[in-house]
XYZ file of N, CA and C in Angstrom:
471
model
N 331.067 12.258 210.135
C 329.802 12.912 210.376
C 329.797 13.403 211.814
N 329.294 14.623 212.048
C 329.311 15.227 213.365
C 328.062 14.931 214.166
N 327.971 15.623 215.265
C 326.870 15.489 216.206
C 325.582 16.038 215.601
N 324.531 15.274 215.642
C 323.228 15.754 215.186
C 322.188 15.651 216.293
N 322.639 15.465 217.515
C 321.738 15.465 218.663
C 321.698 16.846 219.271
N 321.560 16.892 220.580
C 321.507 18.176 221.241
C 322.047 18.107 222.648
N 322.070 19.256 223.291
C 322.558 19.380 224.648
C 321.591 20.271 225.423
N 321.179 19.820 226.589
C 320.234 20.548 227.430
C 320.921 20.952 228.722
N 320.715 22.200 229.130
C 321.252 22.702 230.392
C 320.093 23.248 231.204
N 319.973 22.771 232.435
C 318.904 23.228 233.323
C 319.299 22.950 234.763
N 318.523 23.495 235.661
C 318.676 23.193 237.086
C 317.497 22.310 237.438
N 317.770 21.190 238.076
C 316.682 20.266 238.383
C 316.876 19.666 239.764
N 315.794 19.619 240.519
C 315.850 18.975 241.828
C 315.384 17.527 241.723
N 314.781 17.170 240.578
C 314.313 15.800 240.375
C 315.294 15.010 239.537
N 314.900 13.829 239.148
C 315.716 12.976 238.287
C 315.582 13.509 236.863
N 316.625 14.170 236.381
C 316.562 14.896 235.118
C 316.158 14.009 233.945
N 316.723 12.817 233.814
C 316.386 11.961 232.671
C 314.907 11.572 232.676
N 314.371 11.294 233.835
C 312.948 10.954 233.931
C 312.097 12.150 233.503
N 312.458 13.332 233.953
C 311.725 14.537 233.562
C 311.854 14.801 232.061
N 313.039 14.578 231.519
C 313.253 14.789 230.087
C 312.431 13.805 229.258
N 312.444 12.526 229.654
C 311.649 11.522 228.928
C 310.178 11.899 228.926
N 309.672 12.306 230.094
C 308.263 12.683 230.207
C 307.936 13.898 229.338
N 308.933 14.728 229.063
C 308.724 15.919 228.235
C 308.914 15.648 226.744
N 309.375 14.438 226.381
C 309.513 14.096 224.968
C 310.931 14.066 224.440
N 311.926 14.188 225.310
C 313.317 14.036 224.883
C 313.633 12.546 224.783
N 314.529 12.181 223.866
C 314.925 10.782 223.716
C 316.451 10.677 223.689
N 316.939 9.464 223.964
C 318.360 9.152 223.828
C 319.277 9.983 224.699
N 318.961 10.120 225.990
C 319.780 10.937 226.870
C 321.051 10.217 227.291
N 322.138 10.989 227.394
C 323.395 10.502 227.960
C 323.426 10.865 229.438
N 324.463 10.421 230.120
C 324.616 10.778 231.533
C 324.662 12.295 231.690
N 324.030 12.784 232.752
C 324.044 14.213 233.042
C 325.378 14.587 233.672
N 325.879 15.747 233.305
C 327.107 16.280 233.892
C 326.709 17.387 234.852
N 327.113 17.273 236.098
C 326.812 18.300 237.092
C 327.765 19.471 236.898
N 327.212 20.677 236.885
C 328.044 21.878 236.831
C 328.242 22.356 238.270
N 327.493 23.363 238.686
C 327.529 23.864 240.063
C 326.157 24.433 240.378
N 325.862 24.598 241.644
C 324.600 25.195 242.092
C 323.371 24.478 241.539
N 323.471 23.171 241.337
C 322.332 22.391 240.867
C 322.147 22.360 239.365
N 322.966 23.063 238.599
C 322.860 23.055 237.142
C 323.418 21.749 236.602
N 322.783 21.237 235.545
C 323.197 20.001 234.907
C 323.160 20.165 233.393
N 324.025 19.442 232.722
C 324.042 19.399 231.257
C 323.903 17.939 230.860
N 323.027 17.669 229.913
C 322.924 16.313 229.385
C 322.688 16.371 227.882
N 323.281 15.436 227.180
C 323.085 15.341 225.735
C 321.864 14.476 225.462
N 321.220 14.742 224.335
C 320.042 13.973 223.945
C 320.071 13.747 222.442
N 319.335 12.739 221.997
C 319.291 12.420 220.574
C 318.258 13.264 219.833
N 317.089 13.459 220.454
C 316.006 14.167 219.776
C 315.047 14.735 220.818
N 314.238 15.692 220.384
C 313.225 16.296 221.247
C 312.012 16.631 220.400
N 310.848 16.596 221.020
C 309.620 16.948 220.324
C 309.441 18.454 220.247
N 308.439 18.914 219.495
C 308.236 20.347 219.292
C 307.884 21.117 220.569
N 307.326 20.480 221.575
C 306.972 21.166 222.823
C 307.775 20.631 224.008
N 308.827 19.888 223.731
C 309.607 19.266 224.797
C 310.196 20.289 225.763
N 310.766 21.356 225.228
C 311.405 22.356 226.084
C 310.374 23.028 226.993
N 309.272 23.481 226.423
C 308.234 24.148 227.222
C 307.680 23.206 228.291
N 307.479 21.947 227.941
C 306.957 20.967 228.889
C 307.950 20.734 230.023
N 309.225 20.604 229.689
C 310.245 20.379 230.710
C 310.316 21.560 231.680
N 310.330 22.770 231.159
C 310.428 23.959 232.006
C 309.198 24.081 232.896
N 308.044 23.765 232.347
C 306.817 23.807 233.141
C 306.894 22.805 234.294
N 307.420 21.621 234.034
C 307.492 20.575 235.069
C 308.576 20.837 236.100
N 309.697 21.415 235.685
C 310.787 21.660 236.628
C 310.642 23.002 237.331
N 309.974 23.953 236.678
C 309.851 25.294 237.240
C 311.148 26.082 237.200
N 312.093 25.644 236.350
C 313.372 26.341 236.227
C 313.683 26.611 234.754
N 314.444 27.673 234.478
C 314.841 27.950 233.096
C 315.673 26.813 232.522
N 315.585 26.643 231.222
C 316.384 25.624 230.531
C 316.792 26.170 229.178
N 317.910 25.669 228.696
C 318.390 26.042 227.366
C 318.874 24.775 226.673
N 318.480 24.614 225.429
C 318.901 23.460 224.640
C 319.506 23.951 223.329
N 320.508 23.244 222.893
C 321.094 23.507 221.573
C 321.027 22.199 220.805
N 320.353 22.228 219.669
C 320.278 21.066 218.780
C 321.284 21.285 217.659
N 322.105 20.282 217.422
C 323.202 20.419 216.471
C 322.874 19.773 215.135
N 323.284 20.445 214.086
C 323.171 19.933 212.731
C 324.575 19.543 212.294
N 324.886 18.264 212.429
C 326.170 17.716 211.988
C 327.375 18.436 212.600
N 327.221 18.955 213.825
C 328.258 19.727 214.537
C 328.618 21.033 213.833
N 327.926 21.358 212.757
C 328.229 22.576 212.007
C 327.415 23.775 212.474
N 326.173 23.537 212.858
C 325.243 24.614 213.221
C 324.543 24.204 214.505
N 324.254 25.181 215.340
C 323.503 24.932 216.564
C 322.243 25.775 216.600
N 321.113 25.145 216.830
C 319.837 25.834 216.971
C 319.523 25.933 218.462
N 319.434 27.139 218.976
C 319.213 27.371 220.401
C 317.727 27.543 220.664
N 317.256 26.890 221.719
C 315.900 27.098 222.213
C 316.012 27.216 223.724
N 315.527 28.328 224.259
C 315.582 28.542 225.703
C 314.200 28.961 226.180
N 313.857 28.522 227.387
C 312.537 28.840 227.937
C 312.657 29.153 229.420
N 311.695 29.945 229.887
C 311.632 30.341 231.285
C 310.284 29.915 231.863
N 310.224 29.724 233.177
C 308.978 29.272 233.793
C 307.776 30.193 233.565
N 308.018 31.475 233.308
C 306.901 32.390 233.070
C 306.315 32.263 231.665
N 306.867 31.330 230.878
C 306.344 31.070 229.539
C 307.084 31.794 228.434
N 307.970 32.717 228.774
C 308.724 33.395 227.727
C 309.842 32.491 227.231
N 310.251 32.726 226.017
C 311.302 31.913 225.418
C 312.072 32.755 224.407
N 313.178 32.220 223.972
C 313.945 32.862 222.901
C 314.659 31.768 222.119
N 315.072 32.136 220.925
C 315.813 31.188 220.101
C 316.950 31.910 219.402
N 317.910 31.145 218.978
C 319.064 31.715 218.306
C 319.752 30.661 217.461
N 320.828 31.084 216.850
C 321.564 30.245 215.913
C 323.052 30.385 216.200
N 323.754 29.277 216.209
C 325.205 29.283 216.401
C 325.889 28.878 215.112
N 327.010 29.548 214.832
C 327.829 29.281 213.652
C 327.100 29.729 212.379
N 326.789 31.010 212.349
C 325.999 31.586 211.257
C 326.660 31.396 209.889
N 327.997 31.459 209.825
C 328.680 31.278 208.532
C 328.395 29.888 207.961
N 328.464 28.875 208.816
C 328.159 27.515 208.366
C 326.674 27.381 208.028
N 325.818 28.082 208.767
C 324.381 28.033 208.504
C 324.087 28.512 207.084
N 324.825 29.516 206.642
C 324.647 29.998 205.270
C 324.977 28.903 204.266
N 326.012 28.113 204.553
C 326.368 27.009 203.659
C 325.236 25.990 203.544
N 324.439 25.857 204.610
C 323.286 24.953 204.609
C 322.022 25.643 204.071
N 322.180 26.888 203.671
C 321.069 27.708 203.164
C 319.961 27.893 204.208
N 320.385 27.990 205.462
C 319.454 28.301 206.542
C 319.216 29.803 206.497
N 317.968 30.237 206.440
C 317.683 31.678 206.332
C 318.039 32.418 207.637
N 319.126 33.156 207.608
C 319.614 33.845 208.798
C 318.625 34.880 209.322
N 317.799 35.429 208.423
C 316.834 36.439 208.873
C 315.783 35.850 209.818
N 315.665 34.549 209.873
C 314.750 33.908 210.831
C 315.366 33.814 212.220
N 316.640 34.184 212.333
C 317.362 34.127 213.603
C 318.097 35.455 213.826
N 317.352 36.559 213.996
C 318.009 37.854 214.177
C 318.841 37.885 215.468
N 319.951 38.574 215.402
C 320.909 38.577 216.509
C 320.413 39.377 217.708
N 319.916 40.588 217.498
C 319.565 41.440 218.641
C 318.467 40.837 219.525
N 317.391 40.278 218.968
C 316.416 39.618 219.849
C 317.008 38.410 220.586
N 317.946 37.722 219.951
C 318.585 36.576 220.613
C 319.446 37.062 221.783
N 320.197 38.136 221.580
C 321.022 38.682 222.673
C 320.122 39.132 223.817
N 319.069 39.876 223.490
C 318.136 40.352 224.531
C 317.483 39.178 225.255
N 317.088 38.165 224.502
C 316.481 36.980 225.100
C 317.446 36.245 226.006
N 318.698 36.126 225.560
C 319.711 35.439 226.359
C 319.961 36.171 227.674
N 320.031 37.492 227.607
C 320.268 38.277 228.825
C 319.090 38.168 229.782
N 317.866 38.222 229.257
C 316.666 38.080 230.097
C 316.603 36.679 230.700
N 316.948 35.669 229.900
C 316.955 34.288 230.391
C 317.935 34.149 231.551
N 319.148 34.680 231.366
C 320.165 34.582 232.411
C 319.704 35.291 233.685
N 319.103 36.466 233.534
C 318.608 37.194 234.705
C 317.519 36.393 235.420
N 316.611 35.790 234.663
C 315.533 34.981 235.254
C 316.102 33.759 235.967
N 317.261 33.281 235.507
C 317.903 32.119 236.115
C 318.791 32.505 237.294
N 318.857 33.802 237.587
C 319.682 34.264 238.695
C 321.164 34.293 238.365
N 321.484 34.405 237.086
C 322.874 34.404 236.634
C 323.315 35.811 236.268
N 324.615 36.002 236.142
C 325.169 37.293 235.730
C 325.858 37.101 234.383
N 325.164 37.453 233.290
C 325.742 37.224 231.968
C 326.734 38.320 231.567
N 327.547 38.008 230.591
C 328.479 38.948 229.976
C 327.922 39.250 228.582
N 327.313 40.430 228.430
C 326.607 40.753 227.177
C 327.511 40.644 225.955
N 328.720 41.154 226.036
C 329.615 41.103 224.881
C 329.987 39.661 224.535
N 330.211 38.840 225.543
C 330.544 37.437 225.297
C 329.342 36.685 224.724
N 328.123 37.028 225.171
C 326.912 36.430 224.597
C 326.833 36.772 223.110
N 327.048 38.050 222.806
C 327.000 38.500 221.402
C 328.058 37.777 220.570
N 329.252 37.607 221.124
C 330.322 36.919 220.389
C 329.946 35.462 220.117
N 329.366 34.795 221.099
C 328.960 33.398 220.903
C 327.889 33.290 219.817
N 326.975 34.262 219.787
C 325.871 34.223 218.822
C 326.273 34.677 217.423
N 327.410 35.354 217.296
C 327.840 35.838 215.988
C 329.148 35.203 215.524
N 329.818 34.475 216.406
C 331.121 33.921 216.098
C 331.074 32.705 215.192
N 332.270 32.307 214.794
C 332.445 31.111 213.959
C 333.398 30.159 214.670
N 333.177 28.892 214.468
C 334.048 27.863 215.043
C 333.995 26.634 214.162
N 334.992 25.789 214.289
C 335.004 24.561 213.511
C 333.808 23.688 213.900
N 333.479 23.675 215.195
C 332.355 22.882 215.684
C 331.392 23.783 216.448
N 330.115 23.646 216.178
C 329.103 24.460 216.861
C 329.114 24.214 218.366
N 329.552 23.038 218.796
C 329.625 22.737 220.227
C 330.554 23.705 220.960
N 331.599 24.180 220.268
C 332.517 25.151 220.870
C 331.770 26.437 221.197
N 330.919 26.884 220.279
C 330.146 28.105 220.502
C 329.075 27.891 221.561
N 328.537 26.687 221.620
C 327.554 26.371 222.646
C 328.187 26.472 224.032
N 329.376 25.927 224.186
C 330.102 26.021 225.462
C 330.411 27.471 225.800
N 330.831 28.229 224.802
C 331.131 29.657 225.028
C 329.870 30.413 225.461
N 328.721 30.040 224.891
C 327.467 30.688 225.259
C 327.124 30.401 226.717
N 327.288 29.160 227.162
C 326.979 28.819 228.546
C 327.850 29.608 229.514
N 329.135 29.748 229.182
C 330.031 30.550 230.011
C 329.572 32.010 229.987
N 329.240 32.534 228.808
C 328.818 33.929 228.673
C 327.533 34.209 229.443
N 326.662 33.212 229.529
C 325.408 33.382 230.283
C 325.652 33.395 231.783
N 326.853 33.011 232.207
C 327.188 33.016 233.619
C 326.857 31.740 234.356
N 326.678 30.647 233.623
C 326.376 29.365 234.271
C 327.543 28.928 235.145
N 327.291 28.698 236.420
C 328.380 28.309 237.312
C 328.927 26.935 236.941
N 330.240 26.861 236.821
C 330.876 25.583 236.518
C 330.975 25.286 235.030
N 330.405 26.139 234.168
C 330.498 25.904 232.718
C 331.921 26.200 232.258
N 332.409 25.362 231.349
C 333.765 25.556 230.837
C 333.791 25.401 229.333
């Protein structure tokens, strides 16, 4: 059985786990430092407003991917101005789970990802973002990592 938790990436000047708990995230692992203050941490679960609450408290953009058995990744990203976007990773596998792909259109996700990266002060690679959002992989985590690199996150690999 694969990963059914999630991964959160944000820039935080405070204690990230404390901020995540206060926002409704549970089961956090150790945070991994990327560069320029960006951090990645895995979590077990999040509430329906956890992402918006975290971004409001930190004042920085954040992106989370929740995994369905490592087969599919559900992306939720938010910005301090209240805008957000969502997307889906591993669309071919999502079809096997009968997830309605029309609820996760690609073009709004690409546009949202590019706007998110710009708001975060990053330089995204539009074609690489599109590839991550439309590509297939054995594990959705691979596409999640590719998305972070495509968004221009410093230190992402």
